[in-house]
Short mmCIF file of C-alpha atoms in Angstrom, two decimals:
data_model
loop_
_atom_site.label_atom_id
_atom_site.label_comp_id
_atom_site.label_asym_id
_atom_site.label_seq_id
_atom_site.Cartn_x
_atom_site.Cartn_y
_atom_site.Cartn_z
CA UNK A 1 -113.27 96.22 -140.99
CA UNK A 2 -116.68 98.11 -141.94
CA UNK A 3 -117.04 100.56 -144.85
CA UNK A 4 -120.60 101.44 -144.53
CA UNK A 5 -121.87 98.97 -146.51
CA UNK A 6 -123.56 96.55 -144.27
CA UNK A 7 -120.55 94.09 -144.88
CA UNK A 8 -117.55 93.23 -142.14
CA UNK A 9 -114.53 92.98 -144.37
CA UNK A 10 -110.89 91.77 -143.05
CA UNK A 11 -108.02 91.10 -144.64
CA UNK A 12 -107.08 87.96 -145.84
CA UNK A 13 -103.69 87.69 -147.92
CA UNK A 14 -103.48 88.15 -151.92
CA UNK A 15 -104.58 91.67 -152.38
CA UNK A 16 -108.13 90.34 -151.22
CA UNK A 17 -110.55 91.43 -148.09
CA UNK A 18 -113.13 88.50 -147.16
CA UNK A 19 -116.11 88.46 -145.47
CA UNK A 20 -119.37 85.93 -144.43
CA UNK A 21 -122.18 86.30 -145.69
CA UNK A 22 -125.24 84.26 -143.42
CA UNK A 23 -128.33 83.28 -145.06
CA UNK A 24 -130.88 80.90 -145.04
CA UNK A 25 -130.17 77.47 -146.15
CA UNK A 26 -133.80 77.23 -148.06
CA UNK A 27 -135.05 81.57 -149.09
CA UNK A 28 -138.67 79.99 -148.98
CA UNK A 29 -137.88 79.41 -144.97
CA UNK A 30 -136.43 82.53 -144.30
CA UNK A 31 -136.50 81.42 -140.70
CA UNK A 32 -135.13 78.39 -141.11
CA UNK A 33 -131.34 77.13 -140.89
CA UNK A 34 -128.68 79.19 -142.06
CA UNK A 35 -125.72 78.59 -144.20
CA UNK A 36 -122.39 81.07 -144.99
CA UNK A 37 -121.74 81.91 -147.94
CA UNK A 38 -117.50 83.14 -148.61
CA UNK A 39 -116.82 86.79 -149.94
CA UNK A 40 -114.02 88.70 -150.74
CA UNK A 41 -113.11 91.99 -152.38
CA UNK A 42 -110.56 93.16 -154.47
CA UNK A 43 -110.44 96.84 -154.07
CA UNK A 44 -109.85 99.62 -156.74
CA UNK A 45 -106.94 100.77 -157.64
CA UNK A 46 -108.07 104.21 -157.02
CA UNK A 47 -111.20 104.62 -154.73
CA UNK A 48 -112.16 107.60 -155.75
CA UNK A 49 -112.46 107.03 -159.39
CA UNK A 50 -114.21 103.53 -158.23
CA UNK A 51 -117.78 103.17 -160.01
CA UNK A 52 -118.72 101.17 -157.25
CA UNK A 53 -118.76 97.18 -156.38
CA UNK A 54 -118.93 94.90 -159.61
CA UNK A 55 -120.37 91.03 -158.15
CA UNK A 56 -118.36 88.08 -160.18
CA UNK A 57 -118.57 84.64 -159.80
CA UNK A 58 -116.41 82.66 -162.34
CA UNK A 59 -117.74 79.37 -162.60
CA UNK A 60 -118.04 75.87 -161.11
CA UNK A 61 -115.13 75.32 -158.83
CA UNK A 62 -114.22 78.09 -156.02
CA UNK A 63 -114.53 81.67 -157.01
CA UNK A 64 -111.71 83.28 -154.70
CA UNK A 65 -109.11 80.27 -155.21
CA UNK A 66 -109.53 80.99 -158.86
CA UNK A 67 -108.74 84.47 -158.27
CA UNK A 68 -106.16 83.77 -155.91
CA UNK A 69 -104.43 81.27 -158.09
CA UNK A 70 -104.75 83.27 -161.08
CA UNK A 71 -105.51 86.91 -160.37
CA UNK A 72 -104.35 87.93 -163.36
CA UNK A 73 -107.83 87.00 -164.70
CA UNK A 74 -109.55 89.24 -163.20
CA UNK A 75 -107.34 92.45 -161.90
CA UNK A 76 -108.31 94.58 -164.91
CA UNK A 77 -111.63 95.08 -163.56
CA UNK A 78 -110.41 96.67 -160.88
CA UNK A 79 -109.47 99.63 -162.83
CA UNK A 80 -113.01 100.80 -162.39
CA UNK A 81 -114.75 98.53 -159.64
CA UNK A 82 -114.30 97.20 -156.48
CA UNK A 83 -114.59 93.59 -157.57
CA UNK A 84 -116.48 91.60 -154.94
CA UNK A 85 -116.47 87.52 -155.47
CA UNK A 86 -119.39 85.80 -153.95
CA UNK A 87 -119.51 81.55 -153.98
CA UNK A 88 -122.21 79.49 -154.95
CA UNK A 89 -123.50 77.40 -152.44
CA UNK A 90 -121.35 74.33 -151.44
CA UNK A 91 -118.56 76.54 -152.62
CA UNK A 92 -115.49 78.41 -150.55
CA UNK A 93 -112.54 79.77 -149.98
CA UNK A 94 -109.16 77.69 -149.13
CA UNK A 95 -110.02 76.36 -145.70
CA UNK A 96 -113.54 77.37 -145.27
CA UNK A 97 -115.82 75.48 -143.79
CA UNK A 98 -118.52 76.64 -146.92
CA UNK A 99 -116.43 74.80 -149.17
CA UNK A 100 -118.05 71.04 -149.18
CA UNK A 101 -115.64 68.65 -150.22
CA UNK A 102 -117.23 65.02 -151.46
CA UNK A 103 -115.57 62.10 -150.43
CA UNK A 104 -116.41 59.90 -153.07
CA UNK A 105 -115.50 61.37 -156.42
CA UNK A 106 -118.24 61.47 -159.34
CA UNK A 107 -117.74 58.49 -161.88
CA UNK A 108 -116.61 59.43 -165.68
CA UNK A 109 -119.27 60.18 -167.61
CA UNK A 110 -117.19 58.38 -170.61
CA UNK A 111 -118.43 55.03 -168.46
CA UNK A 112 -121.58 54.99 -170.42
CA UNK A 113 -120.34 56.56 -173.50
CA UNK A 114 -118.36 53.38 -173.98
CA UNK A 115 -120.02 50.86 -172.88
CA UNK A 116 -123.90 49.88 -174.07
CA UNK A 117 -126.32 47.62 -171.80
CA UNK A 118 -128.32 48.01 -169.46
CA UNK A 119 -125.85 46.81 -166.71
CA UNK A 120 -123.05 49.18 -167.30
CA UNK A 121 -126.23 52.12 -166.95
CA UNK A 122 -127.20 50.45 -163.25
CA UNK A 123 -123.55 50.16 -162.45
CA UNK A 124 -122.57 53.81 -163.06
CA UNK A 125 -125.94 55.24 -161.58
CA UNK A 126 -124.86 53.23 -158.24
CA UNK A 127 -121.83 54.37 -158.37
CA UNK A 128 -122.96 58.27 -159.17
CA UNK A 129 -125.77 57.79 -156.36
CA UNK A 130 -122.90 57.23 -154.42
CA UNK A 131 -121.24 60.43 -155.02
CA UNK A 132 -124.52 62.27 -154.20
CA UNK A 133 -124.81 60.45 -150.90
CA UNK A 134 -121.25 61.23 -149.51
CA UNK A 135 -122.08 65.49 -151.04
CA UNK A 136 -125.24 65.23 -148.92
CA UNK A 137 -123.42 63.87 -145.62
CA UNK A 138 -120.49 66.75 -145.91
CA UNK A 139 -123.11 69.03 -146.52
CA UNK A 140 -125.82 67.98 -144.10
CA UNK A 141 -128.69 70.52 -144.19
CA UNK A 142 -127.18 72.81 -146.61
CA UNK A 143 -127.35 70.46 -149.26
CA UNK A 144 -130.87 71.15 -149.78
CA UNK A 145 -129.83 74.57 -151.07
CA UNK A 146 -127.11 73.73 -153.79
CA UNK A 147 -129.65 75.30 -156.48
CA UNK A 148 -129.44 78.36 -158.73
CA UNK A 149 -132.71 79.97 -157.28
CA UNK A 150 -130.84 79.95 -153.89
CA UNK A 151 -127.75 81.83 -155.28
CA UNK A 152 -129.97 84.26 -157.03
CA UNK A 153 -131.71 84.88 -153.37
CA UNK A 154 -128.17 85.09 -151.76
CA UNK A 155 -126.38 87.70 -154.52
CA UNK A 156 -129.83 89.59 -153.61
CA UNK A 157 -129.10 89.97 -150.10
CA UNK A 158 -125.18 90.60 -151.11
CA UNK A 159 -126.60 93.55 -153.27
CA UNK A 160 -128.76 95.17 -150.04
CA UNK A 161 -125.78 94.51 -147.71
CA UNK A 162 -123.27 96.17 -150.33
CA UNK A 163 -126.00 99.30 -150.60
CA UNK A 164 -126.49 99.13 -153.61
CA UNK A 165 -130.52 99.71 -155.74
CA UNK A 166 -129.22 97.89 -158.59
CA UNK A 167 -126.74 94.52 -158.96
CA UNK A 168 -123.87 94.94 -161.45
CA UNK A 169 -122.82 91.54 -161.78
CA UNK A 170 -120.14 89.32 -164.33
CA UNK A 171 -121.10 85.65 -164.59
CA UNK A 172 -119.03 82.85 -166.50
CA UNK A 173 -119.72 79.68 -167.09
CA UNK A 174 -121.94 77.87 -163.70
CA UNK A 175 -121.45 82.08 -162.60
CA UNK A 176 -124.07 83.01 -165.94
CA UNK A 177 -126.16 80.57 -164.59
CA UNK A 178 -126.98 82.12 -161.37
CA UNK A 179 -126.75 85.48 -163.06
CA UNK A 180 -129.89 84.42 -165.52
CA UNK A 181 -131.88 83.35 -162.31
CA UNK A 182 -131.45 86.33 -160.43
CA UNK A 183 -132.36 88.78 -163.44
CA UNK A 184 -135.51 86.23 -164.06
CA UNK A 185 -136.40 86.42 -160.10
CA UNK A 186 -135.14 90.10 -159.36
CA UNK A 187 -135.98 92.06 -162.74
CA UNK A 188 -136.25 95.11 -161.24
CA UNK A 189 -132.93 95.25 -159.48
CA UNK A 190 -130.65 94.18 -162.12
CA UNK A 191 -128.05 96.73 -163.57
CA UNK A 192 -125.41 95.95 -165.91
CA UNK A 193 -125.03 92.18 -166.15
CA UNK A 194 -122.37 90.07 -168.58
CA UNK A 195 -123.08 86.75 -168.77
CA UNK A 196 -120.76 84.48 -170.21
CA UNK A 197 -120.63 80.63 -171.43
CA UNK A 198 -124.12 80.87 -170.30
CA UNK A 199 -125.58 76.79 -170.82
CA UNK A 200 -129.16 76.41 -172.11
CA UNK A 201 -132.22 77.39 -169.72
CA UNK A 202 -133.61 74.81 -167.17
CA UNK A 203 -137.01 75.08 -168.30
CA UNK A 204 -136.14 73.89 -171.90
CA UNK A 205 -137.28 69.86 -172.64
CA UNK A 206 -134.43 67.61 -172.13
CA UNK A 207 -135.27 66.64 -175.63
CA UNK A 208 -134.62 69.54 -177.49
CA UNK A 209 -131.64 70.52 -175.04
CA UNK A 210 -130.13 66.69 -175.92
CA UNK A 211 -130.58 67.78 -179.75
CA UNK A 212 -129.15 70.83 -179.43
CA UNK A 213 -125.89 69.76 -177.74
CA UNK A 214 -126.07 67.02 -180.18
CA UNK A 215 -126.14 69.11 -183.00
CA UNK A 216 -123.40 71.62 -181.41
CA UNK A 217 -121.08 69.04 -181.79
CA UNK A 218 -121.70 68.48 -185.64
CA UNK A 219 -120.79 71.81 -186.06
CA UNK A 220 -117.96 71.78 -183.96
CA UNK A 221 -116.47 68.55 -186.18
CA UNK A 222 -117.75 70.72 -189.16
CA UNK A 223 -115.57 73.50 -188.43
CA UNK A 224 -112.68 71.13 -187.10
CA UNK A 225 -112.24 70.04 -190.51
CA UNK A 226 -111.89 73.15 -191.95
CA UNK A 227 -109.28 74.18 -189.47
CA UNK A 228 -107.92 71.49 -190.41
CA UNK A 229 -107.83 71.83 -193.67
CA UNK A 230 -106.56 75.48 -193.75
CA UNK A 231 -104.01 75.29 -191.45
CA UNK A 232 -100.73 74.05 -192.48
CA UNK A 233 -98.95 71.91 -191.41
CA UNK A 234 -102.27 69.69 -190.08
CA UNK A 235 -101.50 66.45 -189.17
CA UNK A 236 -103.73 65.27 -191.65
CA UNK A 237 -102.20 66.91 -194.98
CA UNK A 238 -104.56 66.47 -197.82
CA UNK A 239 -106.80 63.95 -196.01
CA UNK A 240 -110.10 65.43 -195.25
CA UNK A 241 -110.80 65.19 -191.53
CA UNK A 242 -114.41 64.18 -191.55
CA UNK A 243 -113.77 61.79 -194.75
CA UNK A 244 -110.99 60.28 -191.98
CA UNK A 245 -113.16 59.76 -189.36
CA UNK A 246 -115.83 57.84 -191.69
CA UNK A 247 -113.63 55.59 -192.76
CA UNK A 248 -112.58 55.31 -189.00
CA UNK A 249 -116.36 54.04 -188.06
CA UNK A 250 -116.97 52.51 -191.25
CA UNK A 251 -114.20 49.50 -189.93
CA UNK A 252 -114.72 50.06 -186.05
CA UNK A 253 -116.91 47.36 -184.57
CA UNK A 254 -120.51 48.55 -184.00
CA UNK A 255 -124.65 47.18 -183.38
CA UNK A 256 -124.26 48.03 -187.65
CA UNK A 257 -121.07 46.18 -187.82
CA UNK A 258 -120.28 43.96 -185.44
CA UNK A 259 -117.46 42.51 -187.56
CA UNK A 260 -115.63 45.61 -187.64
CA UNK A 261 -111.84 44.89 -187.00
CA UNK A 262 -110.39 48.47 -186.38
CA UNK A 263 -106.99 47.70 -184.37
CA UNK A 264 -106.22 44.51 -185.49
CA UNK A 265 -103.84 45.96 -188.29
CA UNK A 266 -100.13 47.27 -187.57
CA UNK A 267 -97.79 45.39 -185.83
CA UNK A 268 -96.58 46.97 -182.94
CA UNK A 269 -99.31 49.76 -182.48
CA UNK A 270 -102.21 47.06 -181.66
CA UNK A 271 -104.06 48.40 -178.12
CA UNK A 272 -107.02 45.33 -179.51
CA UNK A 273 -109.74 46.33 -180.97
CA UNK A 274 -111.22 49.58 -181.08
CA UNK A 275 -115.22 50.20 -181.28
CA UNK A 276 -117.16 52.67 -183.15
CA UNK A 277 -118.01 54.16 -179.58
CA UNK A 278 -114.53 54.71 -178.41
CA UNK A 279 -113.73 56.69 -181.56
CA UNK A 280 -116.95 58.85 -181.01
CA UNK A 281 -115.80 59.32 -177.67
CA UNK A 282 -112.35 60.43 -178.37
CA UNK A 283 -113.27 62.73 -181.20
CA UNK A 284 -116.02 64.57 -178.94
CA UNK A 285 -112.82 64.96 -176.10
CA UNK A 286 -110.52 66.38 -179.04
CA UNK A 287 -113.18 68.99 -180.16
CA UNK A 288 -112.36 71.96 -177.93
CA UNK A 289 -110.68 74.16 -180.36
CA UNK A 290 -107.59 74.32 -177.89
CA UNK A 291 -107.32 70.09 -178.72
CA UNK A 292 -107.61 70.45 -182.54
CA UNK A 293 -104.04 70.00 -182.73
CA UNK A 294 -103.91 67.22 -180.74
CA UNK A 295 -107.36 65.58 -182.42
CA UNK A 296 -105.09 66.23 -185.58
CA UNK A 297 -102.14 64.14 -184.94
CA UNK A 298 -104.46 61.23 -183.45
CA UNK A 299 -106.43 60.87 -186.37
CA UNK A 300 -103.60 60.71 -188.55
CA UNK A 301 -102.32 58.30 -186.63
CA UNK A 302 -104.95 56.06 -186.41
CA UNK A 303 -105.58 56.04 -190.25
CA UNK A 304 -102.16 54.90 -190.63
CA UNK A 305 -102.37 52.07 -188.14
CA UNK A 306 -101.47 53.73 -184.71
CA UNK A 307 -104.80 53.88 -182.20
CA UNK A 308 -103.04 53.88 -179.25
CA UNK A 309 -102.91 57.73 -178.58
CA UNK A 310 -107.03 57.40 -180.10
CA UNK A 311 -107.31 54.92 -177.36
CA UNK A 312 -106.17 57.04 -174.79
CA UNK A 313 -107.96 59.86 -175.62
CA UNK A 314 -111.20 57.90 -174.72
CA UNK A 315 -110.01 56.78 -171.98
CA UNK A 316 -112.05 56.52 -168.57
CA UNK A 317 -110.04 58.99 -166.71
CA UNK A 318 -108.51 58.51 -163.20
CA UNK A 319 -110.96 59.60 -160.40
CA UNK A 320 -110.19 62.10 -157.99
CA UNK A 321 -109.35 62.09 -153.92
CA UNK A 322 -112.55 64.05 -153.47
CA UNK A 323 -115.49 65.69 -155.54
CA UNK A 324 -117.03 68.64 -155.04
CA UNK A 325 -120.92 69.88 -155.38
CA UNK A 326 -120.78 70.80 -159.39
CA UNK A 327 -122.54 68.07 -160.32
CA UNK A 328 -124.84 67.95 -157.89
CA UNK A 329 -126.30 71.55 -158.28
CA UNK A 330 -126.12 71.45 -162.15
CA UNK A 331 -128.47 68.14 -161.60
CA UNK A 332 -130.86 70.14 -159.34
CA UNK A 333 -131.06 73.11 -161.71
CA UNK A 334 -131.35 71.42 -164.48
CA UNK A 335 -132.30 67.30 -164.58
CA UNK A 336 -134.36 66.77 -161.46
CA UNK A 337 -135.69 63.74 -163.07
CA UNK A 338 -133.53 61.19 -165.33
CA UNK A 339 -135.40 59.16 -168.05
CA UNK A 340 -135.25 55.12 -167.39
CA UNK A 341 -132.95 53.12 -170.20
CA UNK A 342 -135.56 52.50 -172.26
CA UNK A 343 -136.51 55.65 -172.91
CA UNK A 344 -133.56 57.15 -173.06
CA UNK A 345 -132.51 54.78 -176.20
CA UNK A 346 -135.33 56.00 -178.21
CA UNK A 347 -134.25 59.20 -177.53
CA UNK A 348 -130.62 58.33 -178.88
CA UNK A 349 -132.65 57.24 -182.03
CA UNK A 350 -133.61 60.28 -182.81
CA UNK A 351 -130.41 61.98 -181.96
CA UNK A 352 -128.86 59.63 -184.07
CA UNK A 353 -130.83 60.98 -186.81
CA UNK A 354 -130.41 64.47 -186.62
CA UNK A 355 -126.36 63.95 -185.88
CA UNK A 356 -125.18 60.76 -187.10
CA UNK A 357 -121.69 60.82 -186.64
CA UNK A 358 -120.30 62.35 -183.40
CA UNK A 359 -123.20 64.04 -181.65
CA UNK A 360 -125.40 61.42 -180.91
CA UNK A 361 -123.10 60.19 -178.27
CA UNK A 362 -123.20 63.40 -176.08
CA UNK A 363 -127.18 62.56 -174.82
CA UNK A 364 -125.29 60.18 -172.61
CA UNK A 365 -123.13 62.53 -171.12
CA UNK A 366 -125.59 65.01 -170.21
CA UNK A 367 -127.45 62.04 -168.76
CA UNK A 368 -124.41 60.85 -167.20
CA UNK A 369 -124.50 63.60 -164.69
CA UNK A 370 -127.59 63.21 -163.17
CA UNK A 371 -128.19 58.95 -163.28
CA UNK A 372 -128.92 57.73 -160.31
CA UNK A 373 -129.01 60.71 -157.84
#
């Protein structure tokens, strides 16, 4: 079904109209191969009081099986828009053909978090080159287009086939992403934009983006503990949460301390002995403010005695069937080139330095993404 605006919607269950939109797999090659990219509308409530199409992508995973699983989300805006999802690339609807499904899963970034050597670094980049490989087989040429400067060329040429001057456009999380490059490639054809969640710019050093997530998560511990400390009823009554968590790594084995014996005491709640890297680890999983609870209650439990639930929260977790093309377009965009060992433990040096307790460890899971593809 046409409307006039250069797109051929039909309906396709939940409220929602979809559509293809064909481009070309590299916007450099406009004559090149072509890929599909998924749309679908939500329309508003009342047409004639619509202010015209609002473009939203929502983040990493699919765009329209968010909204279809949870529409809810996203149904106020259709109050005043027709709400028109677009995928990024390697993205799609249930049973799309757009939607590129990995067959080997991406390894747990926690791999390297818990483990040191040089070994454990070649083992997880094999196994995350891997990953890669089986993303660029179920993607075949379209794989050379999982980047954000493609999306920005596609949500271009879904503004001109909507007829519209201008793009309105809501981005969260991956979504701001792709939102940032179009306004930086497309200045003059941006109209109201939201981003949301957005992560920090490609073009910044890897440095100074490893020392600023490194330093977010000092803050985030910082303001943890005073949760923690004004809410009642914490876990951790009097105890100060940071003071906790030193006293934690002060007895956890460590290259400082490699006679550290954390786990050995309490009969009954032994899970061995617990390094000063799987206690980094499990705090840094525990620091989304919806986990502070949680984070809480395994602290307090450790510090009497009790590191199994600390043990699990470290935990490698379980991999999946199947991964999908996140990680390999957030490595495009924004780590093209991994530093070697070597050179990435001086640069843990220094973010040792600037945040010595939990933030350090997070260089190696922004690393972790991108080793070995």
């Amino acid at each position: 079904m046409g409307d006039g605006s250069g797109v051929v919607w039909r309906d396709c269950g939940d409220g929602l109209q979809c559509a293809k939109l064909s481009v070309p797999v590299d916007w450099a090659v406009p004559r090149g191969p072509r890929t599909e990219v998924d749309v679908a509308r939500m329309s508003a409530r009342d047409p004639a009081r619509s202010l015209g199409p609002l473009v939203v992508n929502i983040g990493e995973d699919s765009t329209v099986q968010g909204v279809r699983a949870r529409p809810d989300t996203v149904s106020e805006l259709a109050r005043w828009f027709d709400v028109v999802f677009v995928e990024g690339r390697g993205f799609g609807d249930r049973g799309s053909a757009a939607m590129v499904r990995c067959s080997v899963p991406p390894p747990d970034p926690r791999r390297i978090q818990l483990v040191s050597g040089p070994a454990a670094w070649r083992a997880y980049a094999r196994d995350n080159a891997a990953y890669d490989r089986s993303c660029r087989v179920a993607a075949g040429p379209a794989y050379a287009g999982f980047t954000s400067w493609q999306v920005a060329h596609d949500l271009d040429a879904l503004r001109a086939a909507l007829g519209q001057d201008r793009l309105r456009y809501f981005g969260s999380a991956y979504g701001a992403v792709y939102g940032r490059a179009y306004a930086e490639l497309f200045p003059r054809r941006v109209g109201r934009m939201y981003l949301e969640g957005l992560p920090d710019h490609p073009g910044t050093g890897l440095g100074r983006r490893l020392i600023a997530h490194a330093r977010a998560a000092e803050r985030r511990l910082s303001a943890f503990g005073d949760w923690c400390a004004n809410q009642p009823g914490c876990p951790l009554a009097d105890d100060d949460a940071v003071a906790v968590l030193d006293d934690l790594l002060e007895r956890a084995p460590s290259a400082a301390n490699p006679s550290g014996r954390l786990g050995q005491a309490g009969p009954g709640h032994g899970v061995g002995v617990v390094s000063g890297y799987q206690v980094v680890a499990a705090v840094l999983a525990g620091l989304t403010p919806q986990r502070w609870p949680e984070l809480a209650r395994v602290l307090a439990a450790a510090e009497a005695g009790d590191l199994r639930a600390l043990a699990a929260m470290a935990s490698v977790s379980r991999p999946a069937e199947s991964g999908t093309v996140a990680r390999s377009t957030w490595c495009h965009d924004f780590m093209p080139v991994v530093p070697g060992y070597r050179r990435f433990l001086a640069m843990e040096s220094r973010l040792r330095a600037v945040a010595p307790r939990v933030g350090w460890l997070t260089g190696r899971h922004e690393l972790a993404r991108c080793l070995g593809l």
